[in-house]
Coordinates of C-alpha atoms and ligand atoms in Angstrom, one line a residue:
M1 CA -7.5 -5.6 28.1
S2 CA -8.8 -2.5 26.3
R3 CA -8.9 -2.0 22.5
A4 CA -5.9 0.1 22.9
D5 CA -4.1 -2.3 24.8
D6 CA -4.8 -4.9 22.2
V7 CA -3.8 -2.6 19.3
R8 CA -0.5 -1.8 21.1
A9 CA 0.3 -5.5 21.5
G10 CA -0.4 -6.2 17.8
L11 CA 1.8 -3.3 16.7
G12 CA 4.7 -4.6 19.0
R13 CA 4.4 -8.3 17.6
V14 CA 4.5 -6.9 14.1
R15 CA 7.4 -4.6 14.7
D16 CA 9.1 -7.7 16.4
R17 CA 8.7 -9.8 13.4
I18 CA 9.7 -7.0 10.8
D19 CA 12.9 -6.4 13.1
R20 CA 13.7 -9.9 13.0
A21 CA 13.2 -10.6 9.3
A22 CA 15.3 -7.4 8.4
A23 CA 18.1 -8.5 11.0
E24 CA 18.1 -11.9 9.2
A25 CA 18.4 -10.2 5.8
G26 CA 21.3 -7.9 6.9
R27 CA 18.8 -4.8 6.4
D28 CA 18.0 -1.9 8.6
P29 CA 14.9 -2.4 10.3
A30 CA 14.1 1.3 10.4
A31 CA 14.0 1.1 6.4
V32 CA 10.8 -0.9 6.7
T33 CA 7.6 1.2 7.4
T34 CA 4.3 -0.2 8.5
V35 CA 1.1 0.8 6.8
V36 CA -1.6 -0.3 9.0
V37 CA -4.6 -1.3 6.7
T38 CA -7.7 0.0 8.5
K39 CA -10.3 -1.1 6.1
F40 CA -13.6 -2.3 8.0
F41 CA -12.3 -0.8 11.1
P42 CA -13.9 2.3 12.6
E43 CA -12.7 5.9 13.2
S44 CA -11.8 4.9 17.0
D45 CA -9.3 2.6 15.8
L46 CA -7.7 5.1 13.7
R47 CA -7.7 7.4 16.8
I48 CA -6.0 4.8 18.7
L49 CA -3.4 3.9 16.1
A50 CA -2.5 7.7 15.7
D51 CA -2.2 7.9 19.6
L52 CA 0.4 5.0 19.5
G53 CA 2.3 6.8 16.8
V54 CA 1.2 5.4 13.7
R55 CA 1.4 7.6 10.8
H56 CA 0.6 5.5 7.8
V57 CA -2.6 3.9 7.2
G58 CA -4.2 2.1 4.3
E59 CA -7.7 1.8 2.9
N60 CA -8.9 0.0 -0.1
R61 CA -12.5 1.3 -0.8
H62 CA -13.3 4.9 -2.0
Q63 CA -16.5 5.5 -0.1
E64 CA -15.2 4.1 3.1
A65 CA -12.0 5.9 2.8
V66 CA -13.6 9.3 2.0
E67 CA -15.5 9.3 5.1
K68 CA -12.9 8.2 7.3
V69 CA -10.4 10.9 6.0
A70 CA -13.0 13.5 6.8
A71 CA -13.7 12.1 10.3
C72 CA -10.0 11.9 11.2
A73 CA -8.9 15.2 9.6
D74 CA -7.5 16.4 13.0
L75 CA -5.1 13.3 13.0
P76 CA -1.5 13.5 11.5
L77 CA -2.1 10.4 9.2
T78 CA -0.7 9.7 5.7
W79 CA -3.4 7.8 3.8
H80 CA -2.4 5.2 1.5
F81 CA -5.0 4.0 -1.1
I82 CA -4.3 0.3 -1.8
G83 CA -7.2 -1.1 -3.4
G84 CA -8.6 -1.8 -6.7
L85 CA -9.8 1.6 -8.3
Q86 CA -12.5 2.3 -10.9
S87 CA -11.3 5.1 -13.3
N88 CA -14.3 7.1 -12.7
K89 CA -13.4 7.3 -9.0
A90 CA -9.6 8.2 -9.5
A91 CA -10.2 11.9 -9.4
A92 CA -12.1 11.8 -6.4
V93 CA -9.4 9.7 -4.6
A94 CA -6.8 12.1 -5.6
S95 CA -8.7 14.8 -3.4
Y96 CA -7.6 13.1 -0.1
A97 CA -5.1 10.2 -0.5
H98 CA -1.4 11.0 0.0
V99 CA 0.0 7.9 -1.9
V100 CA -2.0 5.7 -4.4
E101 CA -0.3 2.4 -4.3
S102 CA -2.7 0.5 -6.9
V103 CA -2.0 2.3 -10.2
D104 CA -1.8 -0.3 -12.7
R105 CA -3.3 1.4 -16.1
A106 CA -3.1 4.6 -18.0
K107 CA -6.7 5.6 -17.5
L108 CA -6.1 5.7 -13.7
V109 CA -3.0 7.9 -14.2
R110 CA -5.0 10.3 -16.2
G111 CA -7.8 10.4 -13.6
L112 CA -5.4 10.8 -10.7
Q113 CA -3.6 13.6 -12.5
R114 CA -6.9 15.6 -13.2
G115 CA -8.0 15.2 -9.6
A116 CA -4.6 16.0 -8.1
H117 CA -4.3 19.1 -10.2
E118 CA -7.9 20.3 -9.7
H119 CA -7.4 20.2 -5.8
G120 CA -3.9 21.8 -6.2
R121 CA -2.2 18.5 -4.6
T122 CA 0.5 16.5 -5.3
L123 CA 0.1 12.6 -5.1
E124 CA 2.7 10.0 -4.6
V125 CA 2.2 6.9 -6.9
L126 CA 3.2 3.4 -6.8
L127 CA 2.6 1.1 -9.9
Q128 CA 0.9 -2.0 -8.8
V129 CA 2.7 -4.9 -10.6
S130 CA 1.0 -8.2 -11.0
L131 CA 2.9 -11.4 -10.0
D132 CA 0.2 -13.8 -11.6
P133 CA 0.5 -15.6 -14.6
P134 CA -0.7 -13.5 -17.5
D135 CA -3.9 -15.4 -17.9
A136 CA -4.9 -15.7 -14.2
D137 CA -8.5 -14.9 -13.2
G138 CA -9.1 -11.5 -11.5
R139 CA -5.5 -10.4 -12.0
A140 CA -4.9 -7.0 -10.3
G141 CA -1.9 -5.0 -11.3
A142 CA 0.0 -4.2 -14.6
D143 CA 1.9 -6.8 -16.4
P144 CA 5.8 -6.4 -15.8
S145 CA 6.3 -5.5 -19.4
E146 CA 3.6 -2.6 -19.0
L147 CA 5.7 -0.8 -16.2
E148 CA 8.0 1.3 -18.3
A149 CA 5.4 2.9 -20.2
L150 CA 3.2 3.5 -17.1
A151 CA 6.1 4.9 -15.2
T152 CA 6.9 7.4 -18.0
Q153 CA 3.2 8.4 -18.0
V154 CA 3.3 9.3 -14.3
E155 CA 6.5 11.3 -14.6
E156 CA 4.9 13.2 -17.4
A157 CA 2.0 14.0 -15.2
G158 CA 2.8 17.2 -13.4
S159 CA 1.0 16.5 -10.2
L160 CA 2.1 12.9 -9.6
Q161 CA 5.4 11.7 -8.2
L162 CA 6.4 8.3 -9.1
R163 CA 7.8 6.5 -5.8
G164 CA 8.0 2.9 -6.8
L165 CA 6.3 -0.5 -6.9
M166 CA 3.5 -2.4 -5.1
A167 CA 2.6 -5.9 -5.3
V168 CA 0.5 -8.6 -3.6
A169 CA 1.6 -12.2 -3.5
P170 CA -0.8 -14.5 -5.6
L171 CA -3.1 -16.6 -3.8
G172 CA -2.1 -20.3 -3.6
E173 CA 1.4 -19.8 -4.5
D174 CA 4.5 -19.8 -2.1
P175 CA 5.1 -16.1 -1.5
T176 CA 8.8 -16.8 -1.4
A177 CA 8.8 -17.5 -5.4
A178 CA 6.6 -14.8 -6.1
F179 CA 8.4 -12.0 -4.1
A180 CA 11.8 -13.5 -5.7
R181 CA 10.1 -12.5 -9.0
L182 CA 9.2 -9.1 -7.5
R183 CA 12.7 -8.5 -6.3
R184 CA 14.0 -9.1 -9.9
I185 CA 11.2 -6.8 -11.4
R186 CA 12.2 -4.0 -8.9
E187 CA 16.1 -4.2 -9.5
E188 CA 15.4 -3.6 -13.1
F189 CA 12.8 -0.9 -12.5
V190 CA 14.9 1.0 -10.1
A191 CA 18.0 0.8 -12.3
S192 CA 16.5 3.2 -14.7
R193 CA 14.6 5.2 -12.0
P194 CA 16.6 5.8 -9.1
G195 CA 14.0 7.9 -7.2
A196 CA 11.4 5.1 -7.4
T197 CA 12.8 2.9 -4.5
T198 CA 9.6 2.4 -2.6
L199 CA 8.5 -1.4 -2.6
S200 CA 5.2 -2.1 -0.9
A201 CA 4.8 -5.9 -0.4
G202 CA 3.9 -8.1 2.3
M203 CA 0.8 -8.3 4.5
S204 CA 0.0 -10.2 7.8
G205 CA 0.7 -13.6 6.6
D206 CA 3.9 -12.9 4.5
L207 CA 5.6 -9.9 5.8
E208 CA 8.9 -11.6 6.6
T209 CA 9.3 -12.9 3.2
A210 CA 8.6 -9.4 1.7
V211 CA 11.1 -7.7 4.1
R212 CA 13.7 -10.3 2.9
A213 CA 12.9 -9.5 -0.7
G214 CA 13.6 -5.8 0.0
A215 CA 10.2 -4.3 0.8
T216 CA 10.3 -0.7 2.2
H217 CA 6.5 -0.8 3.1
V218 CA 4.4 -3.8 4.4
R219 CA 0.6 -3.4 4.5
V220 CA -0.7 -5.1 7.7
G221 CA -4.2 -5.3 8.9
S222 CA -5.5 -8.3 10.8
A223 CA -2.2 -9.1 12.6
I224 CA -2.3 -5.6 14.3
L225 CA -6.3 -5.0 14.4
G226 CA -7.6 -8.6 14.5
P227 CA -10.2 -10.2 12.3
R228 CA -12.1 -7.6 10.1
P229 CA -15.5 -6.8 11.3
G230 CA -17.6 -8.9 9.1
D231 CA -14.8 -11.4 7.9
K232 CA -15.8 -15.1 8.1
Ligands
PLP301 C1 -6.5 -5.9 3.2 C2 -5.2 -5.7 2.4 C3 -4.1 -5.9 3.1 C4 -3.9 -6.4 4.7 O1 -4.1 -7.7 4.8 P1 -4.0 -8.5 6.2 O2 -3.8 -9.9 5.9 O3 -5.3 -8.2 7.1 O4 -2.7 -7.9 6.8 C5 -2.8 -5.5 2.5 N1 -2.9 -5.3 1.2 C6 -3.9 -5.2 0.4 C7 -3.8 -4.7 -1.0 C8 -5.3 -5.3 1.1 O5 -6.3 -5.3 0.3

């Protein structure tokens, strides 16, 4: 099989999984968008994906992302930045990303706003909420108690549009429990912000659980593209 055949098959399998999970949850499968996570994969894969009709792709490192966005400028792709972001890179990311999913602190909001404004762009923003216990090591994402203040800050930034929430299931915990917490956090969040209905959750290993918990976007890499180059 050619690489394109492999990728087409991977996309088909993931779409089937989403469709089945949505049906079981009584949700419209069309309400779930796949963001194909292309980190570590080459430009040629992005061309194959675009050819197969994929429009949403995700990258998690600034240097890699900026190079791929430039190389793929002719493709009709929407770029999601999904990784941990240093504040000093935020303005640069705002020059090419369409959606930044990993906004978890005030300093990032300021940097993204500055960069978006400088480039005359509008950025969609998701707040990354942590589902880890407050004292967990390497915790990424804002504490749920910080979301309201961050959301207000994004809403007041003229070049940013608040779209919703993003989360990653904690390692070593049953994602069902984690995504049940996420569902409640999201319900409360959306109650006061009816325009912020996006929920980005679920990866190759747990996308069904995320769809059942209401995810509108799943971020899927290896189940579509195979093991990442360099992954052990
Ligand atoms: C890499 C990554 C993914 C995709 O992971 P897979 O297990 O390959 O599907 C999703 N979300 C984030 C934040 C990632 O960094």
